[in-house]
PDB file of C-alpha atoms in Angstrom:
ATOM      1  CA  MET A   1     -21.824-158.349 -97.564  1.00  0.00           C
ATOM      2  CA  GLU A   2     -25.168-157.809 -99.319  1.00  0.00           C
ATOM      3  CA  LYS A   3     -26.802-156.915 -96.123  1.00  0.00           C
ATOM      4  CA  ASP A   4     -24.109-154.377 -95.250  1.00  0.00           C
ATOM      5  CA  VAL A   5     -24.628-152.712 -98.720  1.00  0.00           C
ATOM      6  CA  LYS A   6     -28.409-152.475 -98.155  1.00  0.00           C
ATOM      7  CA  SER A   7     -27.706-151.045 -94.664  1.00  0.00           C
ATOM      8  CA  SER A   8     -25.449-148.532 -96.128  1.00  0.00           C
ATOM      9  CA  LYS A   9     -27.873-147.392 -98.767  1.00  0.00           C
ATOM     10  CA  LYS A  10     -30.537-146.993 -96.086  1.00  0.00           C
ATOM     11  CA  ASN A  11     -28.288-144.905 -94.009  1.00  0.00           C
ATOM     12  CA  ASP A  12     -27.399-142.808 -96.986  1.00  0.00           C
ATOM     13  CA  LEU A  13     -31.144-142.203 -97.797  1.00  0.00           C
ATOM     14  CA  LYS A  14     -31.751-141.368 -94.215  1.00  0.00           C
ATOM     15  CA  ASP A  15     -28.995-138.855 -94.253  1.00  0.00           C
ATOM     16  CA  LYS A  16     -30.270-137.217 -97.338  1.00  0.00           C
ATOM     17  CA  SER A  17     -33.624-136.819 -96.067  1.00  0.00           C
ATOM     18  CA  ILE A  18     -32.391-135.142 -92.882  1.00  0.00           C
ATOM     19  CA  LYS A  19     -30.057-132.859 -94.803  1.00  0.00           C
ATOM     20  CA  ALA A  20     -32.737-132.047 -97.616  1.00  0.00           C
ATOM     21  CA  PRO A  21     -33.023-128.257 -98.069  1.00  0.00           C
ATOM     22  CA  ILE A  22     -36.382-126.543 -97.685  1.00  0.00           C
ATOM     23  CA  SER A  23     -37.879-126.180-101.061  1.00  0.00           C
ATOM     24  CA  SER A  24     -38.276-122.808-102.541  1.00  0.00           C
ATOM     25  CA  LYS A  25     -41.996-122.986-102.322  1.00  0.00           C
ATOM     26  CA  GLU A  26     -41.868-123.880 -98.570  1.00  0.00           C
ATOM     27  CA  ASN A  27     -39.263-120.994 -98.071  1.00  0.00           C
ATOM     28  CA  ILE A  28     -41.567-118.602 -99.841  1.00  0.00           C
ATOM     29  CA  LEU A  29     -44.611-119.513 -97.648  1.00  0.00           C
ATOM     30  CA  LYS A  30     -42.397-119.186 -94.519  1.00  0.00           C
ATOM     31  CA  TYR A  31     -41.329-115.755 -95.288  1.00  0.00           C
ATOM     32  CA  ALA A  32     -44.703-114.646 -96.556  1.00  0.00           C
ATOM     33  CA  ALA A  33     -46.405-115.706 -93.287  1.00  0.00           C
ATOM     34  CA  LYS A  34     -43.751-113.579 -91.410  1.00  0.00           C
ATOM     35  CA  GLU A  35     -44.297-110.626 -93.655  1.00  0.00           C
ATOM     36  CA  PHE A  36     -48.042-110.795 -93.553  1.00  0.00           C
ATOM     37  CA  LEU A  37     -47.987-111.151 -89.742  1.00  0.00           C
ATOM     38  CA  LYS A  38     -45.626-108.170 -89.306  1.00  0.00           C
ATOM     39  CA  LYS A  39     -47.388-105.753 -91.841  1.00  0.00           C
ATOM     40  CA  GLY A  40     -50.665-107.253 -92.717  1.00  0.00           C
ATOM     41  CA  TRP A  41     -51.690-108.737 -96.141  1.00  0.00           C
ATOM     42  CA  GLU A  42     -52.523-105.170 -97.487  1.00  0.00           C
ATOM     43  CA  LYS A  43     -49.137-103.525 -96.789  1.00  0.00           C
ATOM     44  CA  SER A  44     -47.021-106.489 -97.780  1.00  0.00           C
ATOM     45  CA  ASN A  45     -45.544-106.940-101.212  1.00  0.00           C
ATOM     46  CA  ILE A  46     -44.012-109.786-103.178  1.00  0.00           C
ATOM     47  CA  ARG A  47     -40.698-107.979-103.579  1.00  0.00           C
ATOM     48  CA  ASP A  48     -40.049-107.932 -99.947  1.00  0.00           C
ATOM     49  CA  ILE A  49     -41.110-111.447 -99.527  1.00  0.00           C
ATOM     50  CA  ALA A  50     -38.702-112.572-102.197  1.00  0.00           C
ATOM     51  CA  LYS A  51     -35.813-110.635-100.712  1.00  0.00           C
ATOM     52  CA  LYS A  52     -36.399-112.077 -97.178  1.00  0.00           C
ATOM     53  CA  ALA A  53     -36.647-115.622 -98.744  1.00  0.00           C
ATOM     54  CA  GLY A  54     -33.431-114.922-100.637  1.00  0.00           C
ATOM     55  CA  LEU A  55     -35.025-115.424-104.004  1.00  0.00           C
ATOM     56  CA  THR A  56     -35.971-113.298-107.016  1.00  0.00           C
ATOM     57  CA  THR A  57     -39.559-111.941-107.530  1.00  0.00           C
ATOM     58  CA  GLY A  58     -39.667-114.229-110.389  1.00  0.00           C
ATOM     59  CA  ALA A  59     -38.977-117.207-108.265  1.00  0.00           C
ATOM     60  CA  VAL A  60     -41.938-116.290-106.265  1.00  0.00           C
ATOM     61  CA  TYR A  61     -44.302-115.791-109.231  1.00  0.00           C
ATOM     62  CA  PHE A  62     -43.249-119.108-110.578  1.00  0.00           C
ATOM     63  CA  HIS A  63     -45.046-120.772-107.602  1.00  0.00           C
ATOM     64  CA  PHE A  64     -47.682-118.249-106.870  1.00  0.00           C
ATOM     65  CA  LYS A  65     -49.684-116.124-109.311  1.00  0.00           C
ATOM     66  CA  ASN A  66     -49.911-113.153-106.979  1.00  0.00           C
ATOM     67  CA  LYS A  67     -50.071-112.037-103.368  1.00  0.00           C
ATOM     68  CA  GLU A  68     -53.581-113.360-103.015  1.00  0.00           C
ATOM     69  CA  ALA A  69     -52.600-116.898-103.906  1.00  0.00           C
ATOM     70  CA  LEU A  70     -49.736-116.722-101.300  1.00  0.00           C
ATOM     71  CA  PHE A  71     -52.227-115.934 -98.699  1.00  0.00           C
ATOM     72  CA  ASP A  72     -54.713-118.395-100.020  1.00  0.00           C
ATOM     73  CA  ALA A  73     -51.953-121.267 -99.695  1.00  0.00           C
ATOM     74  CA  LEU A  74     -51.503-120.350 -96.106  1.00  0.00           C
ATOM     75  CA  VAL A  75     -54.994-119.951 -94.707  1.00  0.00           C
ATOM     76  CA  LYS A  76     -57.520-121.580 -97.155  1.00  0.00           C
ATOM     77  CA  ASP A  77     -57.762-125.013 -95.378  1.00  0.00           C
ATOM     78  CA  THR A  78     -57.958-123.669 -91.969  1.00  0.00           C
ATOM     79  CA  TYR A  79     -60.580-121.167 -92.924  1.00  0.00           C
ATOM     80  CA  PHE A  80     -63.020-123.751 -94.385  1.00  0.00           C
ATOM     81  CA  GLU A  81     -62.163-126.460 -91.734  1.00  0.00           C
ATOM     82  CA  LEU A  82     -63.040-124.056 -88.822  1.00  0.00           C
ATOM     83  CA  LEU A  83     -66.388-123.095 -90.292  1.00  0.00           C
ATOM     84  CA  LYS A  84     -67.176-126.662 -90.813  1.00  0.00           C
ATOM     85  CA  LYS A  85     -66.409-127.506 -87.307  1.00  0.00           C
ATOM     86  CA  GLN A  86     -68.517-124.716 -86.019  1.00  0.00           C
ATOM     87  CA  LYS A  87     -71.483-125.864 -88.228  1.00  0.00           C
ATOM     88  CA  LEU A  88     -71.125-129.438 -86.920  1.00  0.00           C
ATOM     89  CA  MET A  89     -71.003-128.194 -83.173  1.00  0.00           C
ATOM     90  CA  TYR A  90     -74.425-126.555 -83.705  1.00  0.00           C
ATOM     91  CA  GLU A  91     -75.852-129.558 -85.550  1.00  0.00           C
ATOM     92  CA  LYS A  92     -74.913-131.831 -82.594  1.00  0.00           C
ATOM     93  CA  HIS A  93     -76.269-129.211 -80.130  1.00  0.00           C
ATOM     94  CA  PHE A  94     -79.766-128.859 -81.728  1.00  0.00           C
ATOM     95  CA  ALA A  95     -79.826-132.702 -82.342  1.00  0.00           C
ATOM     96  CA  ILE A  96     -80.328-133.094 -78.510  1.00  0.00           C
ATOM     97  CA  PRO A  97     -83.850-132.468 -77.173  1.00  0.00           C
ATOM     98  CA  ILE A  98     -84.386-129.281 -75.618  1.00  0.00           C
ATOM     99  CA  THR A  99     -85.347-130.923 -72.384  1.00  0.00           C
ATOM    100  CA  GLU A 100     -81.847-132.282 -72.121  1.00  0.00           C
ATOM    101  CA  LYS A 101     -80.227-128.805 -71.146  1.00  0.00           C
ATOM    102  CA  GLU A 102     -77.038-130.197 -69.432  1.00  0.00           C
ATOM    103  CA  LYS A 103     -76.317-132.598 -72.267  1.00  0.00           C
ATOM    104  CA  ARG A 104     -76.682-129.761 -74.678  1.00  0.00           C
ATOM    105  CA  ARG A 105     -74.217-127.749 -72.660  1.00  0.00           C
ATOM    106  CA  VAL A 106     -71.636-130.607 -72.587  1.00  0.00           C
ATOM    107  CA  VAL A 107     -71.813-131.084 -76.353  1.00  0.00           C
ATOM    108  CA  ARG A 108     -71.536-127.285 -76.930  1.00  0.00           C
ATOM    109  CA  LEU A 109     -68.509-127.010 -74.545  1.00  0.00           C
ATOM    110  CA  GLU A 110     -66.861-129.969 -76.201  1.00  0.00           C
ATOM    111  CA  GLY A 111     -67.359-128.496 -79.623  1.00  0.00           C
ATOM    112  CA  ARG A 112     -65.742-125.230 -78.583  1.00  0.00           C
ATOM    113  CA  LYS A 113     -62.936-127.060 -76.971  1.00  0.00           C
ATOM    114  CA  GLU A 114     -62.408-128.874 -80.223  1.00  0.00           C
ATOM    115  CA  MET A 115     -62.477-125.683 -82.304  1.00  0.00           C
ATOM    116  CA  LEU A 116     -59.836-124.098 -79.851  1.00  0.00           C
ATOM    117  CA  GLU A 117     -57.725-127.243 -80.328  1.00  0.00           C
ATOM    118  CA  TYR A 118     -57.897-127.079 -84.005  1.00  0.00           C
ATOM    119  CA  ALA A 119     -57.029-123.338 -84.016  1.00  0.00           C
ATOM    120  CA  TYR A 120     -53.893-123.973 -81.931  1.00  0.00           C
ATOM    121  CA  ARG A 121     -52.854-126.774 -83.987  1.00  0.00           C
ATOM    122  CA  ASN A 122     -53.037-124.354 -87.011  1.00  0.00           C
ATOM    123  CA  PHE A 123     -51.965-121.372 -84.999  1.00  0.00           C
ATOM    124  CA  GLU A 124     -49.952-119.493 -87.704  1.00  0.00           C
ATOM    125  CA  ALA A 125     -52.952-119.737 -90.153  1.00  0.00           C
ATOM    126  CA  MET A 126     -55.439-118.801 -87.486  1.00  0.00           C
ATOM    127  CA  LYS A 127     -53.400-115.628 -86.529  1.00  0.00           C
ATOM    128  CA  LEU A 128     -53.065-114.701 -90.100  1.00  0.00           C
ATOM    129  CA  LEU A 129     -56.876-115.009 -90.406  1.00  0.00           C
ATOM    130  CA  LEU A 130     -57.639-113.020 -87.280  1.00  0.00           C
ATOM    131  CA  CYS A 131     -54.983-110.365 -87.530  1.00  0.00           C
ATOM    132  CA  SER A 132     -53.695-110.031 -91.063  1.00  0.00           C
ATOM    133  CA  GLY A 133     -56.553-110.870 -93.373  1.00  0.00           C
ATOM    134  CA  LYS A 134     -57.961-107.329 -94.101  1.00  0.00           C
ATOM    135  CA  GLY A 135     -58.297-106.917 -97.781  1.00  0.00           C
ATOM    136  CA  THR A 136     -58.399-110.545 -98.617  1.00  0.00           C
ATOM    137  CA  LYS A 137     -61.509-112.829 -99.355  1.00  0.00           C
ATOM    138  CA  TYR A 138     -60.880-114.356 -95.834  1.00  0.00           C
ATOM    139  CA  GLU A 139     -61.333-111.251 -93.798  1.00  0.00           C
ATOM    140  CA  ASP A 140     -64.910-112.249 -93.320  1.00  0.00           C
ATOM    141  CA  LEU A 141     -64.029-115.346 -91.117  1.00  0.00           C
ATOM    142  CA  PHE A 142     -65.432-113.879 -87.883  1.00  0.00           C
ATOM    143  CA  ASP A 143     -68.427-112.411 -89.500  1.00  0.00           C
ATOM    144  CA  LYS A 144     -69.238-115.773 -91.115  1.00  0.00           C
ATOM    145  CA  MET A 145     -68.864-117.459 -87.835  1.00  0.00           C
ATOM    146  CA  MET A 146     -71.139-114.710 -86.236  1.00  0.00           C
ATOM    147  CA  ASN A 147     -73.758-115.291 -88.893  1.00  0.00           C
ATOM    148  CA  ALA A 148     -73.687-118.986 -87.870  1.00  0.00           C
ATOM    149  CA  VAL A 149     -73.959-117.926 -84.158  1.00  0.00           C
ATOM    150  CA  TYR A 150     -77.020-115.579 -84.976  1.00  0.00           C
ATOM    151  CA  GLU A 151     -78.787-118.522 -86.694  1.00  0.00           C
ATOM    152  CA  ALA A 152     -78.194-120.716 -83.769  1.00  0.00           C
ATOM    153  CA  ASP A 153     -79.361-118.040 -81.502  1.00  0.00           C
ATOM    154  CA  ARG A 154     -82.479-117.488 -83.474  1.00  0.00           C
ATOM    155  CA  LYS A 155     -83.306-121.175 -83.403  1.00  0.00           C
ATOM    156  CA  ALA A 156     -82.645-121.380 -79.637  1.00  0.00           C
ATOM    157  CA  TYR A 157     -84.712-118.284 -79.050  1.00  0.00           C
ATOM    158  CA  GLU A 158     -87.658-119.910 -80.920  1.00  0.00           C
ATOM    159  CA  GLU A 159     -87.250-123.129 -79.001  1.00  0.00           C
ATOM    160  CA  TYR A 160     -87.423-121.235 -75.620  1.00  0.00           C
ATOM    161  CA  GLY A 161     -90.844-119.855 -76.229  1.00  0.00           C
ATOM    162  CA  MET A 162     -91.206-119.243 -72.497  1.00  0.00           C
ATOM    163  CA  LEU A 163     -88.816-116.311 -72.961  1.00  0.00           C
ATOM    164  CA  GLN A 164     -91.311-114.311 -75.057  1.00  0.00           C
ATOM    165  CA  GLY A 165     -93.010-112.992 -71.889  1.00  0.00           C
ATOM    166  CA  ARG A 166     -89.583-111.440 -70.666  1.00  0.00           C
ATOM    167  CA  PRO A 167     -89.205-108.052 -72.414  1.00  0.00           C
ATOM    168  CA  HIS A 168     -85.468-107.737 -71.377  1.00  0.00           C
ATOM    169  CA  VAL A 169     -84.508-110.731 -73.381  1.00  0.00           C
ATOM    170  CA  ASP A 170     -84.539-110.679 -77.162  1.00  0.00           C
ATOM    171  CA  ILE A 171     -82.632-111.912 -80.180  1.00  0.00           C
ATOM    172  CA  GLU A 172     -80.272-109.083 -80.220  1.00  0.00           C
ATOM    173  CA  LEU A 173     -79.341-109.598 -76.581  1.00  0.00           C
ATOM    174  CA  PHE A 174     -78.804-113.432 -77.308  1.00  0.00           C
ATOM    175  CA  ASN A 175     -76.507-112.652 -80.225  1.00  0.00           C
ATOM    176  CA  THR A 176     -74.502-109.856 -78.368  1.00  0.00           C
ATOM    177  CA  ILE A 177     -73.760-112.244 -75.480  1.00  0.00           C
ATOM    178  CA  ASP A 178     -72.757-115.146 -77.817  1.00  0.00           C
ATOM    179  CA  ARG A 179     -70.684-112.866 -79.967  1.00  0.00           C
ATOM    180  CA  SER A 180     -68.738-111.670 -77.010  1.00  0.00           C
ATOM    181  CA  PHE A 181     -67.901-115.274 -76.032  1.00  0.00           C
ATOM    182  CA  TRP A 182     -66.261-116.019 -79.365  1.00  0.00           C
ATOM    183  CA  GLU A 183     -64.334-112.563 -79.197  1.00  0.00           C
ATOM    184  CA  CYS A 184     -62.933-113.692 -75.746  1.00  0.00           C
ATOM    185  CA  LEU A 185     -62.067-117.112 -77.067  1.00  0.00           C
ATOM    186  CA  PHE A 186     -60.200-115.993 -80.241  1.00  0.00           C
ATOM    187  CA  ARG A 187     -58.323-113.293 -78.282  1.00  0.00           C
ATOM    188  CA  THR A 188     -56.196-116.089 -77.014  1.00  0.00           C
ATOM    189  CA  ILE A 189     -54.828-116.397 -80.575  1.00  0.00           C
ATOM    190  CA  LYS A 190     -54.240-112.681 -81.108  1.00  0.00           C
ATOM    191  CA  MET A 191     -52.518-112.348 -77.712  1.00  0.00           C
ATOM    192  CA  ASP A 192     -50.236-115.452 -78.258  1.00  0.00           C
ATOM    193  CA  THR A 193     -51.792-117.100 -75.147  1.00  0.00           C
ATOM    194  CA  PRO A 194     -50.196-120.496 -74.434  1.00  0.00           C
ATOM    195  CA  TYR A 195     -52.572-123.411 -75.172  1.00  0.00           C
ATOM    196  CA  GLU A 196     -52.682-124.739 -71.632  1.00  0.00           C
ATOM    197  CA  LYS A 197     -53.836-121.389 -70.437  1.00  0.00           C
ATOM    198  CA  ALA A 198     -56.345-121.009 -73.344  1.00  0.00           C
ATOM    199  CA  GLN A 199     -57.766-124.433 -72.353  1.00  0.00           C
ATOM    200  CA  ARG A 200     -58.467-123.091 -68.862  1.00  0.00           C
ATOM    201  CA  TYR A 201     -60.097-119.856 -70.420  1.00  0.00           C
ATOM    202  CA  VAL A 202     -62.604-121.796 -72.389  1.00  0.00           C
ATOM    203  CA  LEU A 203     -63.626-123.723 -69.285  1.00  0.00           C
ATOM    204  CA  ILE A 204     -63.993-120.499 -67.230  1.00  0.00           C
ATOM    205  CA  LEU A 205     -65.755-118.700 -70.007  1.00  0.00           C
ATOM    206  CA  ASP A 206     -68.194-121.546 -70.290  1.00  0.00           C
ATOM    207  CA  ASP A 207     -69.026-121.277 -66.484  1.00  0.00           C
ATOM    208  CA  PHE A 208     -69.147-117.590 -66.678  1.00  0.00           C
ATOM    209  CA  TYR A 209     -71.534-117.379 -69.525  1.00  0.00           C
ATOM    210  CA  GLU A 210     -73.793-120.208 -68.401  1.00  0.00           C
ATOM    211  CA  ALA A 211     -74.200-118.547 -65.095  1.00  0.00           C
ATOM    212  CA  GLY A 212     -75.242-115.313 -66.970  1.00  0.00           C
ATOM    213  CA  TRP A 213     -77.757-117.239 -69.133  1.00  0.00           C
ATOM    214  CA  GLN A 214     -79.275-118.795 -66.161  1.00  0.00           C
ATOM    215  CA  LYS A 215     -79.807-115.457 -64.397  1.00  0.00           C
ATOM    216  CA  ILE A 216     -81.313-113.496 -67.347  1.00  0.00           C
ATOM    217  CA  CYS A 217     -83.322-116.211 -68.633  1.00  0.00           C
ATOM    218  CA  TYR A 218     -84.803-117.562 -65.381  1.00  0.00           C
ATOM    219  CA  ASP A 219     -84.623-114.987 -62.729  1.00  0.00           C
ATOM    220  CA  PRO A 220     -87.819-112.832 -62.214  1.00  0.00           C
ATOM    221  CA  ALA A 221     -88.186-110.397 -65.127  1.00  0.00           C
ATOM    222  CA  GLU A 222     -88.813-107.617 -62.627  1.00  0.00           C
ATOM    223  CA  SER A 223     -85.088-107.736 -61.734  1.00  0.00           C
ATOM    224  CA  TYR A 224     -84.444-105.837 -64.964  1.00  0.00           C
ATOM    225  CA  ALA A 225     -87.274-103.355 -64.901  1.00  0.00           C
ATOM    226  CA  LEU A 226     -86.349 -99.746 -65.610  1.00  0.00           C
ATOM    227  CA  GLU A 227     -87.454 -97.414 -62.830  1.00  0.00           C
TER     228      GLU A 227
END
Protein backbone atom coordinates (compact mmCIF):
# COMPACT_ATOMS: atom_id res chain seq x y z
CA MET A 1 0.00 0.00 0.00
CA GLU A 2 2.79 2.41 0.98
CA LYS A 3 4.55 1.59 -2.28
CA ASP A 4 1.41 2.47 -4.24
CA VAL A 5 1.12 5.82 -2.43
CA LYS A 6 4.76 6.69 -3.24
CA SER A 7 4.22 5.69 -6.85
CA SER A 8 1.08 7.83 -7.01
CA LYS A 9 2.92 10.86 -5.59
CA LYS A 10 5.74 10.39 -8.08
CA ASN A 11 3.27 10.29 -10.96
CA ASP A 12 1.50 13.39 -9.63
CA LEU A 13 4.80 15.27 -9.54
CA LYS A 14 5.63 14.07 -13.03
CA ASP A 15 2.26 15.23 -14.35
CA LYS A 16 2.68 18.62 -12.68
CA SER A 17 6.12 19.11 -14.22
CA ILE A 18 4.76 18.29 -17.66
CA LYS A 19 1.82 20.65 -17.31
CA ALA A 20 3.76 23.43 -15.60
CA PRO A 21 3.06 26.71 -17.42
CA ILE A 22 5.83 28.77 -18.93
CA SER A 23 6.91 31.42 -16.42
CA SER A 24 6.18 35.06 -17.15
CA LYS A 25 9.89 35.73 -17.55
CA GLU A 26 10.35 32.94 -20.10
CA ASN A 27 7.26 34.12 -21.94
CA ILE A 28 8.58 37.67 -22.09
CA LEU A 29 11.93 36.49 -23.47
CA LYS A 30 10.18 34.32 -26.04
CA TYR A 31 8.16 37.20 -27.47
CA ALA A 32 10.96 39.72 -27.07
CA ALA A 33 13.17 37.55 -29.28
CA LYS A 34 10.43 37.33 -31.91
CA GLU A 35 9.88 41.08 -31.82
CA PHE A 36 13.60 41.89 -32.03
CA LEU A 37 14.08 39.49 -34.95
CA LYS A 38 11.13 40.98 -36.77
CA LYS A 39 11.77 44.69 -36.20
CA GLY A 40 15.32 44.94 -34.90
CA TRP A 41 16.17 46.11 -31.40
CA GLU A 42 15.94 49.83 -32.20
CA LYS A 43 12.39 49.68 -33.59
CA SER A 44 10.98 47.32 -30.96
CA ASN A 45 9.31 48.51 -27.77
CA ILE A 46 8.26 47.08 -24.41
CA ARG A 47 4.59 47.82 -24.99
CA ASP A 48 4.37 45.61 -28.08
CA ILE A 49 6.39 42.83 -26.42
CA ALA A 50 4.07 42.88 -23.40
CA LYS A 51 1.00 42.78 -25.64
CA LYS A 52 2.31 39.80 -27.62
CA ALA A 53 3.17 38.00 -24.38
CA GLY A 54 -0.32 38.66 -23.00
CA LEU A 55 1.05 40.71 -20.10
CA THR A 56 1.05 44.28 -18.87
CA THR A 57 4.07 46.52 -19.39
CA GLY A 58 4.40 46.55 -15.62
CA ALA A 59 4.87 42.79 -15.64
CA VAL A 60 7.70 43.15 -18.14
CA TYR A 61 9.39 45.88 -16.10
CA PHE A 62 9.08 43.70 -13.01
CA HIS A 63 11.51 41.25 -14.61
CA PHE A 64 13.56 43.57 -16.83
CA LYS A 65 14.69 47.12 -16.15
CA ASN A 66 14.43 48.18 -19.79
CA LYS A 67 14.68 47.03 -23.39
CA GLU A 68 18.47 46.82 -23.11
CA ALA A 69 18.17 44.35 -20.23
CA LEU A 70 15.83 42.20 -22.32
CA PHE A 71 18.31 41.97 -25.17
CA ASP A 72 21.12 41.41 -22.70
CA ALA A 73 19.33 38.38 -21.24
CA LEU A 74 18.90 36.90 -24.71
CA VAL A 75 22.42 37.31 -26.11
CA LYS A 76 25.02 38.11 -23.43
CA ASP A 77 26.30 34.58 -22.76
CA THR A 78 26.50 33.70 -26.45
CA TYR A 79 28.34 36.94 -27.27
CA PHE A 80 31.14 36.37 -24.77
CA GLU A 81 31.40 32.62 -25.32
CA LEU A 82 31.82 33.03 -29.08
CA LEU A 83 34.64 35.57 -28.61
CA LYS A 84 36.24 33.22 -26.09
CA LYS A 85 36.12 30.30 -28.53
CA GLN A 86 37.66 32.39 -31.28
CA LYS A 87 40.50 33.50 -28.98
CA LEU A 88 41.16 29.89 -27.99
CA MET A 89 41.21 28.81 -31.63
CA TYR A 90 43.98 31.29 -32.46
CA GLU A 91 45.95 30.42 -29.33
CA LYS A 92 45.96 26.76 -30.34
CA HIS A 93 46.88 27.69 -33.91
CA PHE A 94 49.94 29.74 -32.97
CA ALA A 95 51.05 27.24 -30.33
CA ILE A 96 51.93 24.90 -33.21
CA PRO A 97 55.35 25.52 -34.83
CA ILE A 98 55.16 27.41 -38.11
CA THR A 99 56.88 24.49 -39.85
CA GLU A 100 53.87 22.24 -39.13
CA LYS A 101 51.65 23.96 -41.66
CA GLU A 102 49.18 21.10 -42.16
CA LYS A 103 48.71 20.62 -38.42
CA ARG A 104 47.97 24.31 -38.07
CA ARG A 105 45.37 24.07 -40.79
CA VAL A 106 43.66 21.13 -39.08
CA VAL A 107 43.52 22.96 -35.74
CA ARG A 108 42.18 26.09 -37.41
CA LEU A 109 39.49 24.14 -39.26
CA GLU A 110 38.44 22.29 -36.12
CA GLY A 111 38.18 25.60 -34.29
CA ARG A 112 35.96 27.06 -37.00
CA LYS A 113 33.78 23.96 -37.01
CA GLU A 114 33.44 24.19 -33.24
CA MET A 115 32.43 27.84 -33.47
CA LEU A 116 29.86 27.03 -36.14
CA GLU A 117 28.46 24.21 -34.00
CA TYR A 118 28.21 26.55 -31.01
CA ALA A 119 26.52 29.21 -33.14
CA TYR A 120 23.89 26.74 -34.30
CA ARG A 121 23.30 25.42 -30.77
CA ASN A 122 22.54 29.02 -29.86
CA PHE A 123 20.92 29.91 -33.16
CA GLU A 124 18.35 32.40 -31.91
CA ALA A 125 20.91 34.37 -29.90
CA MET A 126 23.34 34.36 -32.83
CA LYS A 127 20.71 35.60 -35.24
CA LEU A 128 19.75 38.34 -32.81
CA LEU A 129 23.41 39.38 -32.56
CA LEU A 130 24.01 39.33 -36.31
CA CYS A 131 20.69 40.71 -37.54
CA SER A 132 19.01 42.67 -34.76
CA GLY A 133 21.74 44.09 -32.53
CA LYS A 134 22.06 47.55 -34.08
CA GLY A 135 21.84 50.17 -31.35
CA THR A 136 22.89 47.79 -28.58
CA LYS A 137 26.27 47.32 -26.91
CA TYR A 138 26.46 43.98 -28.70
CA GLU A 139 26.37 45.36 -32.25
CA ASP A 140 30.18 45.26 -32.30
CA LEU A 141 30.36 41.44 -32.27
CA PHE A 142 31.59 41.07 -35.83
CA ASP A 143 33.98 44.02 -35.50
CA LYS A 144 35.45 42.53 -32.31
CA MET A 145 35.89 39.22 -34.05
CA MET A 146 37.56 40.96 -36.98
CA ASN A 147 39.91 42.78 -34.60
CA ALA A 148 41.02 39.37 -33.34
CA VAL A 149 41.36 38.19 -36.94
CA TYR A 150 43.50 41.24 -37.76
CA GLU A 151 45.83 40.53 -34.84
CA ALA A 152 46.13 36.91 -35.94
CA ASP A 153 46.83 38.01 -39.51
CA ARG A 154 49.48 40.47 -38.32
CA LYS A 155 51.19 37.73 -36.33
CA ALA A 156 51.03 35.30 -39.24
CA TYR A 157 52.37 37.95 -41.61
CA GLU A 158 55.32 38.59 -39.29
CA GLU A 159 56.00 34.86 -39.04
CA TYR A 160 56.11 34.45 -42.79
CA GLY A 161 59.01 36.83 -43.27
CA MET A 162 59.56 35.32 -46.70
CA LEU A 163 56.51 37.19 -47.94
CA GLN A 164 58.19 40.56 -47.48
CA GLY A 165 59.70 40.31 -50.94
CA ARG A 166 56.27 39.84 -52.49
CA PRO A 167 54.79 43.31 -53.09
CA HIS A 168 51.33 41.97 -53.93
CA VAL A 169 50.93 40.47 -50.44
CA ASP A 170 50.43 42.78 -47.45
CA ILE A 171 48.60 42.83 -44.13
CA GLU A 172 45.57 44.58 -45.64
CA LEU A 173 45.19 41.79 -48.19
CA PHE A 174 45.62 39.16 -45.47
CA ASN A 175 42.85 40.74 -43.41
CA THR A 176 40.48 41.34 -46.33
CA ILE A 177 40.64 37.68 -47.32
CA ASP A 178 40.20 36.39 -43.76
CA ARG A 179 37.33 38.79 -43.11
CA SER A 180 35.50 37.52 -46.18
CA PHE A 181 35.77 33.95 -44.82
CA TRP A 182 33.93 34.87 -41.62
CA GLU A 183 31.33 36.87 -43.54
CA CYS A 184 30.62 33.79 -45.67
CA LEU A 185 30.49 31.54 -42.61
CA PHE A 186 28.04 33.67 -40.62
CA ARG A 187 25.85 34.27 -43.63
CA THR A 188 24.55 30.75 -42.95
CA ILE A 189 22.97 32.07 -39.74
CA LYS A 190 21.49 35.11 -41.44
CA MET A 191 19.98 32.98 -44.22
CA ASP A 192 18.65 30.23 -41.91
CA THR A 193 20.82 27.65 -43.65
CA PRO A 194 20.28 24.13 -42.21
CA TYR A 195 23.15 23.04 -39.96
CA GLU A 196 24.03 19.99 -42.08
CA LYS A 197 24.45 22.28 -45.09
CA ALA A 198 26.46 24.82 -43.09
CA GLN A 199 28.80 22.02 -42.00
CA ARG A 200 29.54 21.26 -45.64
CA TYR A 201 30.02 24.95 -46.35
CA VAL A 202 32.76 25.32 -43.75
CA LEU A 203 34.70 22.44 -45.33
CA ILE A 204 34.26 23.85 -48.83
CA LEU A 205 35.23 27.34 -47.70
CA ASP A 206 38.34 25.99 -45.99
CA ASP A 207 39.45 24.22 -49.18
CA PHE A 208 38.65 27.28 -51.28
CA TYR A 209 40.56 29.74 -49.11
CA GLU A 210 43.48 27.37 -48.52
CA ALA A 211 43.96 26.98 -52.28
CA GLY A 212 43.87 30.75 -52.64
CA TRP A 213 46.45 31.26 -49.88
CA GLN A 214 48.76 28.74 -51.49
CA LYS A 215 48.57 30.54 -54.80
CA ILE A 216 49.08 34.12 -53.69
CA CYS A 217 51.76 33.25 -51.13
CA TYR A 218 53.82 30.73 -53.04
CA ASP A 219 53.26 31.26 -56.77
CA PRO A 220 55.76 33.52 -58.59
CA ALA A 221 55.21 37.14 -57.65
CA GLU A 222 55.40 38.04 -61.33
CA SER A 223 51.97 36.46 -61.75
CA TYR A 224 50.45 39.56 -60.16
CA ALA A 225 52.64 42.21 -61.76
CA LEU A 226 50.73 45.15 -63.23
CA GLU A 227 51.37 45.77 -66.90
